[in-house]
Structures are given as C-alpha cells and as structure tokens.
Amino acid sequence: MNKKIILVSLVIVIVIVSGFGFYFWEKKSQLEETAVKSLVINFGHTLKNVSLLSPTASQDIEENYKDYIAPDLIAQWKADPSKALGRLTSSPWPDSIEITGIVKISQDVYEIFGKIIDMTSTGMASSRPIDFNVTKINAGNFDNRWLITKVSVITNQENELWKNYNNNGISFQYPEKLITKYIFTQEWPPTVKIESGNFSCVETPQEKSSMLEITSQRLVDNRIYCVNVKNEGAAGSVYSSYVYTTPKEGKLVSVSFILRYPNCTNYDEEQSRACTSEREAFDIDATVDRIVQTIKWDSTLNENTLANQLFKCLVSSYSEDKEKCDELLKQITDFDSCVMAGFSILKSNPVQCQTIDGRTFVQETNSTWEQALLAVNNCEVKKVFQTHSRLVTLTLKNGNKLIAKEPQIDDIITAVEAVESKYGKIPIATE
C-alpha cells in the first residue's frame, strides 16, 4: 500500500514539476516577444526625429537610434544616410511602425513583419511594408540585449509591381518587372518546382569560376541557397539562366528564370557608366528570396515532413505538444537534418545551422550519398578519401569535389570496387 502511495505521489510531483517547467518556458517566450515588439514599436517613434538630408544626419542617426539598432547597422547608416530609415520631407513623415507578424527563427533571432505609417497634418498619408531581424547581442557593451540587426523596406513602387501567380497548386508573388533600366527579364515570371530530397550544393572550384556555368552556395539573411547560373552570349547581350534551390518546409524549392544583360559598352559614355553602375548594384538574390518567402503549395504534401511537424508543435501552447517537439528535435543530429527542418543558417565559416533549442551543426557535406554513388557509376571520379566519421570526399575529373556521408563505413570502397572492372582502379585513401 505504501509503495502505491509513494508511486502516486511521485507521479504527482513529476506532473507538477513538468507543468511548472512548461509554464516558465511559455512565459519566457511571451516575455521575449513582448520585449522584441516593444523595441521595434519604440524605434518607430524615433524615425521622424532623423532628417536623412540634413548635414547632421550621421550624428542624428547615432543619437536617436543607438538604443535600438546594432552597432554594425548603425555604422552602415552613418556612412550612407540614404540607406537609413528616417524623414526625407517635412510632410509626410514616418510616424510609427505597426507590427503585423512575428516569427522566432532561431534561439536568439526574431523576424518582425510590419509597416511604416506615414502621416501628414491632416492624418495618415500611406504605409510601407517593412521587415526586421531582431537579434540578442552578447558582445562588446551589450549583454543579452535585443537590437535590430537588419531592415528591409519595400517601396510603394516596388510593392505595386508585385503580382500573384497561381498554377498547378503552387502560388507565389513576383515583381511584374524589375526596377532596372539596363537589365531585362527574358523568361518571367519564374518557374517554381517543389520536390522531395535533401539540400546539397556542389560548388564550382574557384580556379574555374570564369566558366560559362557556375554553381555557388549563398546565404541570404538566414536562408541557404544553391545557385546555378549558365551564361550565353548572343546579339550583343548575355543571357543568364538562373536556378535557385533552397529548403522550405521540409521540401526542396527551386526557382528558375532567365535575365538579359546588354553589353554596357554598346551605349554612349554616359549610358555606359549608368549601365555599369546598375549592374554592380543589382541584387537579384534579395528579389528571389522575397519570392521564395511567398511560395505556397498544397499543405498535404508536407504532412510527414519533420519541418511541418515541428512547426505545428512549436506554435502550440499545449504541454503534450511541447513534449512532442522535444522528441522531434532529437531527430536533428547534423547540418543536413537541421537545414531541412527549416532552422536558420548562421553567417559563419564554415556555415552552421542553429536549432531553436540552441544546438549548432557545421556543414560538412555538399552532396548526398546518392549523388556520390552516381558520380562513381558514371566514371566521373578521379580519387577518393574516406574518414573514420564516414565522410567521403570524391575528387572529380572536372575538378569539383563531392563531400558526402556514407551510410556505413567502407560503403564507398564497395561502390568503387563494383565499377573497377569497367572503369579501372580508382585510388582510395583512408584515415
């Protein structure tokens, strides 16, 4: 009888402790969100105090924004006030920021969606969409301080150009045309594909970067992309075919399109300078990233993905969902699973992925095991190196390197031996 009482008491204690743990975990999240929102709202009230055309704009930026903006961003705005937020005219003026959404994208980073409210003496004049990244800073004079680290404003002109696309169950938004004078869309709107698989990116070696086809891995904000560009010259222009591939909601999303770049030397001297300047400032990455963030598809395709299951339990306030999230997070054991689960990418070298529970994973591979096997079977491999941790590096005959993780140690040796009679011996080194 005493054993039963002790057992029941123990269960009750565990339930109470778990309940308190979940309560404080939820309370902490609520307090963080409140702090982050307050930071952005209070920052919005200072915008009218900074005239970006004033001779003292740099000093005004420092004085008014230092409590809200991270030092790196403050320095950028002071160096070029035209890139900062503030007042351009006496009327209308930026009066406040209205928050429309908030997403926690990593342990120390929130993304805030909102709009700047412009006012005149007679009332509201207009609003402009704006996105913020708010990050907990633990460096220099800042200790656990939330500060704005990134700001993206979409101008009214840009916003009016964006159209809705919907076909075959896939929808997204895209700019009807680019706000450029010397760069033109050729195949547009972009073609979007949703596929299953794992993210990988075999980059073109630096020594071959002048090739007509280049593949590179890029980070846009906290998202990772594999970008393939094929260039072809014709009739005084270069036609560039782009394919951007990135993980989203447990799927691989690819966005493809073609742009035409006229030869700037074909214009007169003044236009040639303008063409060159536009080309140097052109940032197609940001446009593609904004398109990707708007892409939606039939949610039933995502039901079994780890990213979708995590999203459902992370936004829930039920204790059983918190427990489910803890179990799902255990499935994230490396960079690849972290990326496919939708967690943020840190701008580090080497690249790292950070989960919401604070773990970080370094990118070790650039290819899947299936791609590595395909290279072996197609006689593309020059030599092989295998580590004790099952990382396999394949040096290809074209100079590229595939780095993948084999399922079992020595699987690569088995694969190479299987094609030896057909292609000859491939050197293998192990540690």
GROMACS .gro file of C-alpha atoms in nm:
model
  431
    1MET     CA    1   0.000   0.000   0.000
    2ASN     CA    2   0.283   0.237   0.095
    3LYS     CA    3   0.453   0.163  -0.236
    4LYS     CA    4   0.138   0.263  -0.424
    5ILE     CA    5   0.113   0.588  -0.226
    6ILE     CA    6   0.479   0.666  -0.295
    7LEU     CA    7   0.437   0.589  -0.664
    8VAL     CA    8   0.125   0.807  -0.694
    9SER     CA    9   0.298   1.088  -0.504
   10LEU     CA   10   0.600   1.062  -0.733
   11VAL     CA   11   0.380   1.084  -1.044
   12ILE     CA   12   0.201   1.389  -0.899
   13VAL     CA   13   0.536   1.559  -0.827
   14ILE     CA   14   0.659   1.488  -1.182
   15VAL     CA   15   0.339   1.628  -1.331
   16ILE     CA   16   0.362   1.942  -1.116
   17VAL     CA   17   0.731   1.997  -1.198
   18SER     CA   18   0.665   1.941  -1.571
   19GLY     CA   19   0.375   2.183  -1.556
   20PHE     CA   20   0.588   2.450  -1.391
   21GLY     CA   21   0.865   2.386  -1.644
   22PHE     CA   22   0.629   2.430  -1.936
   23TYR     CA   23   0.471   2.737  -1.775
   24PHE     CA   24   0.806   2.911  -1.734
   25TRP     CA   25   0.916   2.806  -2.086
   26GLU     CA   26   0.598   2.957  -2.231
   27LYS     CA   27   0.625   3.264  -2.006
   28LYS     CA   28   0.983   3.324  -2.122
   29SER     CA   29   0.874   3.311  -2.488
   30GLN     CA   30   0.593   3.558  -2.419
   31LEU     CA   31   0.828   3.797  -2.239
   32GLU     CA   32   1.080   3.776  -2.524
   33GLU     CA   33   0.816   3.852  -2.785
   34THR     CA   34   0.690   4.147  -2.580
   35ALA     CA   35   1.044   4.286  -2.548
   36VAL     CA   36   1.115   4.246  -2.920
   37LYS     CA   37   0.785   4.406  -3.023
   38SER     CA   38   0.837   4.696  -2.783
   39LEU     CA   39   1.186   4.756  -2.926
   40VAL     CA   40   1.050   4.785  -3.282
   41ILE     CA   41   0.750   4.999  -3.182
   42ASN     CA   42   0.965   5.240  -2.978
   43PHE     CA   43   1.215   5.262  -3.264
   44GLY     CA   44   0.929   5.358  -3.496
   45HIS     CA   45   0.852   5.663  -3.282
   46THR     CA   46   1.208   5.799  -3.334
   47LEU     CA   47   1.202   5.793  -3.716
   48LYS     CA   48   1.058   6.143  -3.751
   49ASN     CA   49   1.350   6.282  -3.548
   50VAL     CA   50   1.610   6.198  -3.815
   51SER     CA   51   1.622   6.403  -4.135
   52LEU     CA   52   1.823   6.196  -4.382
   53LEU     CA   53   1.900   6.504  -4.595
   54SER     CA   54   2.034   6.708  -4.302
   55PRO     CA   55   2.410   6.786  -4.284
   56THR     CA   56   2.399   6.634  -3.934
   57ALA     CA   57   2.223   6.313  -4.047
   58SER     CA   58   2.507   6.084  -3.930
   59GLN     CA   59   2.510   6.238  -3.581
   60ASP     CA   60   2.130   6.228  -3.562
   61ILE     CA   61   2.129   5.859  -3.657
   62GLU     CA   62   2.375   5.781  -3.377
   63GLU     CA   63   2.191   5.989  -3.118
   64ASN     CA   64   1.839   5.864  -3.193
   65TYR     CA   65   1.896   5.502  -3.296
   66LYS     CA   66   2.179   5.379  -3.070
   67ASP     CA   67   1.936   5.216  -2.824
   68TYR     CA   68   1.754   5.023  -3.097
   69ILE     CA   69   1.998   4.941  -3.379
   70ALA     CA   70   2.301   4.709  -3.367
   71PRO     CA   71   2.640   4.888  -3.399
   72ASP     CA   72   2.724   4.732  -3.738
   73LEU     CA   73   2.400   4.857  -3.893
   74ILE     CA   74   2.438   5.199  -3.726
   75ALA     CA   75   2.785   5.227  -3.885
   76GLN     CA   76   2.643   5.144  -4.231
   77TRP     CA   77   2.369   5.404  -4.198
   78LYS     CA   78   2.607   5.672  -4.071
   79ALA     CA   79   2.841   5.609  -4.365
   80ASP     CA   80   2.550   5.640  -4.610
   81PRO     CA   81   2.237   5.801  -4.456
   82SER     CA   82   2.044   5.739  -4.780
   83LYS     CA   83   2.026   5.372  -4.678
   84ALA     CA   84   1.885   5.452  -4.333
   85LEU     CA   85   1.529   5.492  -4.212
   86GLY     CA   86   1.414   5.843  -4.133
   87ARG     CA   87   1.242   6.152  -4.270
   88LEU     CA   88   1.302   6.274  -4.626
   89THR     CA   89   1.046   6.556  -4.640
   90SER     CA   90   0.870   6.780  -4.391
   91SER     CA   91   0.541   6.617  -4.489
   92PRO     CA   92   0.456   6.335  -4.493
   93TRP     CA   93   0.682   6.199  -4.218
   94PRO     CA   94   0.730   5.847  -4.073
   95ASP     CA   95   0.525   5.849  -3.755
   96SER     CA   96   0.523   5.492  -3.625
   97ILE     CA   97   0.567   5.122  -3.704
   98GLU     CA   98   0.270   4.886  -3.692
   99ILE     CA   99   0.359   4.518  -3.634
  100THR     CA  100   0.165   4.263  -3.839
  101GLY     CA  101   0.356   3.943  -3.757
  102ILE     CA  102   0.642   3.790  -3.560
  103VAL     CA  103   0.836   3.464  -3.611
  104LYS     CA  104   1.114   3.319  -3.396
  105ILE     CA  105   1.367   3.188  -3.647
  106SER     CA  106   1.639   3.078  -3.403
  107GLN     CA  107   1.720   3.086  -3.033
  108ASP     CA  108   1.838   3.448  -3.049
  109VAL     CA  109   1.671   3.588  -3.362
  110TYR     CA  110   1.317   3.707  -3.435
  111GLU     CA  111   1.180   3.824  -3.769
  112ILE     CA  112   0.924   4.104  -3.742
  113PHE     CA  113   0.681   4.195  -4.018
  114GLY     CA  114   0.513   4.534  -4.018
  115LYS     CA  115   0.459   4.863  -4.193
  116ILE     CA  116   0.578   5.220  -4.153
  117ILE     CA  117   0.289   5.461  -4.107
  118ASP     CA  118   0.345   5.795  -4.286
  119MET     CA  119   0.148   6.092  -4.155
  120THR     CA  120   0.060   6.447  -4.257
  121SER     CA  121  -0.103   6.726  -4.057
  122THR     CA  122  -0.442   6.602  -4.180
  123GLY     CA  123  -0.389   6.235  -4.093
  124MET     CA  124  -0.241   5.913  -4.231
  125ALA     CA  125  -0.090   5.951  -4.580
  126SER     CA  126   0.032   5.598  -4.662
  127SER     CA  127   0.205   5.288  -4.529
  128ARG     CA  128   0.511   5.093  -4.643
  129PRO     CA  129   0.581   4.722  -4.580
  130ILE     CA  130   0.893   4.657  -4.373
  131ASP     CA  131   1.071   4.355  -4.225
  132PHE     CA  132   1.312   4.349  -3.929
  133ASN     CA  133   1.554   4.098  -3.785
  134VAL     CA  134   1.591   4.146  -3.409
  135THR     CA  135   1.886   3.964  -3.250
  136LYS     CA  136   2.001   3.911  -2.891
  137ILE     CA  137   2.350   4.064  -2.881
  138ASN     CA  138   2.615   3.931  -2.641
  139ALA     CA  139   2.924   4.123  -2.743
  140GLY     CA  140   3.108   4.443  -2.659
  141ASN     CA  141   2.899   4.667  -2.435
  142PHE     CA  142   2.586   4.462  -2.497
  143ASP     CA  143   2.482   4.180  -2.264
  144ASN     CA  144   2.167   3.986  -2.361
  145ARG     CA  145   2.037   4.298  -2.539
  146TRP     CA  146   1.777   4.278  -2.816
  147LEU     CA  147   1.876   4.503  -3.109
  148ILE     CA  148   1.765   4.543  -3.469
  149THR     CA  149   2.026   4.385  -3.698
  150LYS     CA  150   1.853   4.403  -4.037
  151VAL     CA  151   1.588   4.620  -4.202
  152SER     CA  152   1.421   4.561  -4.538
  153VAL     CA  153   1.181   4.824  -4.671
  154ILE     CA  154   0.967   4.759  -4.975
  155THR     CA  155   0.893   5.085  -5.154
  156ASN     CA  156   0.543   5.164  -5.273
  157GLN     CA  157   0.668   5.149  -5.632
  158GLU     CA  158   0.812   4.801  -5.575
  159ASN     CA  159   0.504   4.683  -5.389
  160GLU     CA  160   0.269   4.788  -5.670
  161LEU     CA  161   0.476   4.585  -5.919
  162TRP     CA  162   0.432   4.259  -5.732
  163LYS     CA  163   0.169   4.025  -5.876
  164ASN     CA  164   0.012   3.696  -5.768
  165TYR     CA  165   0.083   3.372  -5.957
  166ASN     CA  166  -0.117   3.052  -5.913
  167ASN     CA  167  -0.084   2.737  -6.123
  168ASN     CA  168  -0.085   2.360  -6.061
  169GLY     CA  169  -0.138   2.405  -5.686
  170ILE     CA  170   0.163   2.636  -5.644
  171SER     CA  171   0.120   3.006  -5.570
  172PHE     CA  172   0.368   3.288  -5.513
  173GLN     CA  173   0.421   3.659  -5.561
  174TYR     CA  174   0.671   3.810  -5.805
  175PRO     CA  175   0.756   4.154  -5.946
  176GLU     CA  176   0.590   4.202  -6.284
  177LYS     CA  177   0.912   4.369  -6.398
  178LEU     CA  178   1.245   4.466  -6.245
  179ILE     CA  179   1.310   4.827  -6.148
  180THR     CA  180   1.615   4.839  -6.373
  181LYS     CA  181   1.695   5.025  -6.693
  182TYR     CA  182   1.966   4.804  -6.838
  183ILE     CA  183   1.870   4.459  -6.710
  184PHE     CA  184   1.568   4.281  -6.859
  185THR     CA  185   1.358   3.975  -6.777
  186GLN     CA  186   1.361   3.716  -7.057
  187GLU     CA  187   1.176   3.415  -6.915
  188TRP     CA  188   0.945   3.555  -6.649
  189PRO     CA  189   0.759   3.501  -6.416
  190PRO     CA  190   0.993   3.242  -6.266
  191THR     CA  191   0.920   2.872  -6.282
  192VAL     CA  192   0.880   2.720  -5.934
  193LYS     CA  193   0.917   2.348  -5.855
  194ILE     CA  194   0.859   2.165  -5.526
  195GLU     CA  195   1.046   1.835  -5.481
  196SER     CA  196   1.145   1.591  -5.209
  197GLY     CA  197   1.511   1.534  -5.121
  198ASN     CA  198   1.798   1.672  -4.915
  199PHE     CA  199   1.974   2.001  -4.974
  200SER     CA  200   2.317   1.978  -5.137
  201CYS     CA  201   2.536   2.217  -5.335
  202VAL     CA  202   2.847   2.119  -5.531
  203GLU     CA  203   3.022   2.449  -5.592
  204THR     CA  204   3.234   2.527  -5.897
  205PRO     CA  205   3.602   2.540  -5.790
  206GLN     CA  206   3.749   2.892  -5.764
  207GLU     CA  207   4.008   2.824  -6.032
  208LYS     CA  208   3.724   2.751  -6.276
  209SER     CA  209   3.495   3.037  -6.169
  210SER     CA  210   3.521   3.205  -6.510
  211MET     CA  211   3.334   2.917  -6.671
  212LEU     CA  212   3.007   2.984  -6.852
  213GLU     CA  213   2.830   2.769  -6.592
  214ILE     CA  214   2.887   2.843  -6.224
  215THR     CA  215   2.732   2.686  -5.914
  216SER     CA  216   2.773   2.855  -5.577
  217GLN     CA  217   2.626   2.834  -5.229
  218ARG     CA  218   2.488   3.163  -5.098
  219LEU     CA  219   2.335   3.288  -4.776
  220VAL     CA  220   2.053   3.541  -4.799
  221ASP     CA  221   1.970   3.663  -4.448
  222ASN     CA  222   1.943   3.334  -4.254
  223ARG     CA  223   1.849   3.115  -4.552
  224ILE     CA  224   2.076   2.897  -4.764
  225TYR     CA  225   2.061   2.871  -5.145
  226CYS     CA  226   2.240   2.669  -5.410
  227VAL     CA  227   2.258   2.893  -5.716
  228ASN     CA  228   2.335   2.765  -6.065
  229VAL     CA  229   2.398   3.025  -6.336
  230LYS     CA  230   2.452   2.949  -6.706
  231ASN     CA  231   2.566   3.237  -6.926
  232GLU     CA  232   2.525   3.251  -7.302
  233GLY     CA  233   2.615   3.540  -7.531
  234ALA     CA  234   2.403   3.641  -7.830
  235ALA     CA  235   2.334   3.960  -8.029
  236GLY     CA  236   2.526   4.199  -7.805
  237SER     CA  237   2.376   4.066  -7.480
  238VAL     CA  238   2.443   3.796  -7.223
  239TYR     CA  239   2.152   3.568  -7.134
  240SER     CA  240   2.186   3.430  -6.781
  241SER     CA  241   1.978   3.128  -6.680
  242TYR     CA  242   1.934   3.106  -6.301
  243VAL     CA  243   1.821   2.819  -6.080
  244TYR     CA  244   1.794   2.893  -5.706
  245THR     CA  245   1.736   2.588  -5.484
  246THR     CA  246   1.661   2.609  -5.111
  247PRO     CA  247   1.494   2.401  -4.837
  248LYS     CA  248   1.148   2.520  -4.731
  249GLU     CA  249   0.902   2.337  -4.504
  250GLY     CA  250   1.089   2.008  -4.547
  251LYS     CA  251   1.087   2.025  -4.927
  252LEU     CA  252   1.335   2.149  -5.187
  253VAL     CA  253   1.208   2.459  -5.367
  254SER     CA  254   1.367   2.566  -5.696
  255VAL     CA  255   1.311   2.898  -5.870
  256SER     CA  256   1.432   2.932  -6.231
  257PHE     CA  257   1.428   3.224  -6.477
  258ILE     CA  258   1.638   3.399  -6.744
  259LEU     CA  259   1.763   3.759  -6.743
  260ARG     CA  260   1.918   3.952  -7.032
  261TYR     CA  261   2.221   4.175  -6.970
  262PRO     CA  262   2.308   4.406  -7.265
  263ASN     CA  263   2.676   4.481  -7.319
  264CYS     CA  264   2.727   4.817  -7.144
  265THR     CA  265   2.996   4.918  -7.397
  266ASN     CA  266   2.729   4.930  -7.667
  267TYR     CA  267   2.591   5.254  -7.516
  268ASP     CA  268   2.736   5.604  -7.525
  269GLU     CA  269   2.977   5.703  -7.249
  270GLU     CA  270   2.717   5.839  -7.005
  271GLN     CA  271   2.477   5.547  -7.051
  272SER     CA  272   2.765   5.302  -7.035
  273ARG     CA  273   2.861   5.434  -6.691
  274ALA     CA  274   2.498   5.415  -6.577
  275CYS     CA  275   2.468   5.061  -6.713
  276THR     CA  276   2.787   4.951  -6.534
  277SER     CA  277   2.679   5.113  -6.205
  278GLU     CA  278   2.337   4.946  -6.223
  279ARG     CA  279   2.499   4.609  -6.295
  280GLU     CA  280   2.734   4.644  -5.995
  281ALA     CA  281   2.449   4.741  -5.758
  282PHE     CA  282   2.200   4.483  -5.888
  283ASP     CA  283   2.096   4.228  -5.622
  284ILE     CA  284   1.882   3.951  -5.768
  285ASP     CA  285   1.938   3.739  -5.453
  286ALA     CA  286   1.711   3.963  -5.245
  287THR     CA  287   1.434   3.951  -5.507
  288VAL     CA  288   1.447   3.572  -5.533
  289ASP     CA  289   1.448   3.539  -5.154
  290ARG     CA  290   1.135   3.752  -5.128
  291ILE     CA  291   0.967   3.537  -5.396
  292VAL     CA  292   1.061   3.219  -5.207
  293GLN     CA  293   0.912   3.351  -4.883
  294THR     CA  294   0.574   3.390  -5.057
  295ILE     CA  295   0.566   3.043  -5.217
  296LYS     CA  296   0.280   2.820  -5.102
  297TRP     CA  297   0.161   2.477  -5.210
  298ASP     CA  298  -0.082   2.204  -5.109
  299SER     CA  299  -0.014   2.151  -4.738
  300THR     CA  300  -0.095   1.779  -4.761
  301LEU     CA  301   0.243   1.732  -4.930
  302ASN     CA  302   0.410   1.837  -4.604
  303GLU     CA  303   0.219   1.628  -4.352
  304ASN     CA  304   0.502   1.385  -4.281
  305THR     CA  305   0.798   1.624  -4.303
  306LEU     CA  306   0.993   1.699  -3.987
  307ALA     CA  307   0.970   2.072  -4.062
  308ASN     CA  308   0.591   2.064  -4.073
  309GLN     CA  309   0.558   1.859  -3.755
  310LEU     CA  310   0.794   2.092  -3.570
  311PHE     CA  311   0.607   2.399  -3.690
  312LYS     CA  312   0.278   2.262  -3.558
  313CYS     CA  313   0.408   2.182  -3.211
  314LEU     CA  314   0.626   2.494  -3.174
  315VAL     CA  315   0.330   2.728  -3.220
  316SER     CA  316   0.111   2.525  -2.984
  317SER     CA  317   0.063   2.611  -2.615
  318TYR     CA  318  -0.025   2.255  -2.505
  319SER     CA  319   0.223   2.069  -2.284
  320GLU     CA  320   0.189   1.747  -2.485
  321ASP     CA  321   0.295   1.936  -2.798
  322LYS     CA  322   0.598   2.075  -2.612
  323GLU     CA  323   0.695   1.716  -2.529
  324LYS     CA  324   0.642   1.614  -2.892
  325CYS     CA  325   0.868   1.899  -3.003
  326ASP     CA  326   1.140   1.779  -2.767
  327GLU     CA  327   1.122   1.432  -2.921
  328LEU     CA  328   1.122   1.568  -3.277
  329LEU     CA  329   1.425   1.786  -3.204
  330LYS     CA  330   1.618   1.470  -3.114
  331GLN     CA  331   1.590   1.368  -3.480
  332ILE     CA  332   1.809   1.663  -3.576
  333THR     CA  333   2.161   1.525  -3.550
  334ASP     CA  334   2.358   1.703  -3.824
  335PHE     CA  335   2.366   2.006  -4.053
  336ASP     CA  336   2.155   1.845  -4.325
  337SER     CA  337   1.866   1.748  -4.095
  338CYS     CA  338   1.884   2.093  -3.929
  339VAL     CA  339   1.854   2.272  -4.264
  340MET     CA  340   1.569   2.054  -4.390
  341ALA     CA  341   1.382   2.114  -4.063
  342GLY     CA  342   1.376   2.483  -4.152
  343PHE     CA  343   1.612   2.628  -3.891
  344SER     CA  344   1.822   2.937  -3.951
  345ILE     CA  345   2.168   2.948  -4.105
  346LEU     CA  346   2.446   3.136  -3.926
  347LYS     CA  347   2.679   3.354  -4.131
  348SER     CA  348   2.996   3.179  -4.025
  349ASN     CA  349   3.286   3.000  -4.188
  350PRO     CA  350   3.222   2.713  -4.217
  351VAL     CA  351   2.844   2.758  -4.241
  352GLN     CA  352   2.642   2.645  -3.939
  353CYS     CA  353   2.274   2.570  -3.875
  354GLN     CA  354   2.121   2.653  -3.535
  355THR     CA  355   1.817   2.478  -3.387
  356ILE     CA  356   1.561   2.650  -3.169
  357ASP     CA  357   1.699   2.469  -2.861
  358GLY     CA  358   2.043   2.627  -2.913
  359ARG     CA  359   2.239   2.346  -3.080
  360THR     CA  360   2.459   2.426  -3.381
  361PHE     CA  361   2.574   2.195  -3.659
  362VAL     CA  362   2.860   2.265  -3.901
  363GLN     CA  363   2.816   2.199  -4.271
  364GLU     CA  364   3.045   1.911  -4.358
  365THR     CA  365   2.893   1.783  -4.682
  366ASN     CA  366   2.795   1.941  -5.013
  367SER     CA  367   2.634   1.635  -5.169
  368THR     CA  368   2.404   1.345  -5.091
  369TRP     CA  369   2.523   0.986  -5.081
  370GLU     CA  370   2.305   0.910  -5.385
  371GLN     CA  371   2.484   1.183  -5.583
  372ALA     CA  372   2.821   1.043  -5.478
  373LEU     CA  373   2.724   0.693  -5.597
  374LEU     CA  374   2.602   0.837  -5.927
  375ALA     CA  375   2.940   1.005  -5.982
  376VAL     CA  376   3.119   0.673  -5.917
  377ASN     CA  377   2.890   0.479  -6.151
  378ASN     CA  378   2.929   0.741  -6.427
  379CYS     CA  379   3.310   0.725  -6.421
  380GLU     CA  380   3.341   1.087  -6.303
  381VAL     CA  381   3.567   1.015  -6.002
  382LYS     CA  382   3.944   1.069  -6.008
  383LYS     CA  383   4.024   0.976  -5.646
  384VAL     CA  384   3.856   0.908  -5.310
  385PHE     CA  385   3.929   0.996  -4.947
  386GLN     CA  386   3.737   0.839  -4.654
  387THR     CA  387   3.742   0.943  -4.285
  388HIS     CA  388   3.658   0.743  -3.972
  389SER     CA  389   3.346   0.958  -3.934
  390ARG     CA  390   3.217   0.822  -4.271
  391LEU     CA  391   3.276   1.149  -4.455
  392VAL     CA  392   3.375   1.070  -4.812
  393THR     CA  393   3.544   1.321  -5.045
  394LEU     CA  394   3.532   1.242  -5.415
  395THR     CA  395   3.766   1.444  -5.635
  396LEU     CA  396   3.605   1.451  -5.979
  397LYS     CA  397   3.781   1.459  -6.314
  398ASN     CA  398   3.636   1.808  -6.383
  399GLY     CA  399   3.798   1.949  -6.067
  400ASN     CA  400   3.484   1.956  -5.849
  401LYS     CA  401   3.471   1.783  -5.512
  402LEU     CA  402   3.174   1.591  -5.377
  403ILE     CA  403   3.162   1.553  -4.999
  404ALA     CA  404   2.900   1.311  -4.867
  405LYS     CA  405   2.840   1.084  -4.569
  406GLU     CA  406   2.829   0.713  -4.644
  407PRO     CA  407   2.560   0.505  -4.465
  408GLN     CA  408   2.813   0.253  -4.333
  409ILE     CA  409   3.192   0.268  -4.309
  410ASP     CA  410   3.363   0.138  -4.628
  411ASP     CA  411   3.046   0.165  -4.840
  412ILE     CA  412   3.249   0.382  -5.077
  413ILE     CA  413   3.511   0.107  -5.112
  414THR     CA  414   3.239  -0.140  -5.209
  415ALA     CA  415   3.098   0.105  -5.465
  416VAL     CA  416   3.439   0.175  -5.621
  417GLU     CA  417   3.532  -0.195  -5.640
  418ALA     CA  418   3.200  -0.267  -5.815
  419VAL     CA  419   3.297  -0.048  -6.114
  420GLU     CA  420   3.669  -0.130  -6.119
  421SER     CA  421   3.640  -0.389  -6.396
  422LYS     CA  422   3.454  -0.136  -6.612
  423TYR     CA  423   3.647   0.186  -6.549
  424GLY     CA  424   3.979   0.080  -6.397
  425LYS     CA  425   4.121   0.132  -6.049
  426ILE     CA  426   4.028   0.449  -5.859
  427PRO     CA  427   4.280   0.548  -5.586
  428ILE     CA  428   4.131   0.537  -5.234
  429ALA     CA  429   4.290   0.688  -4.920
  430THR     CA  430   4.154   0.646  -4.566
  431GLU     CA  431   4.248   0.789  -4.229
   0.00000   0.00000   0.00000
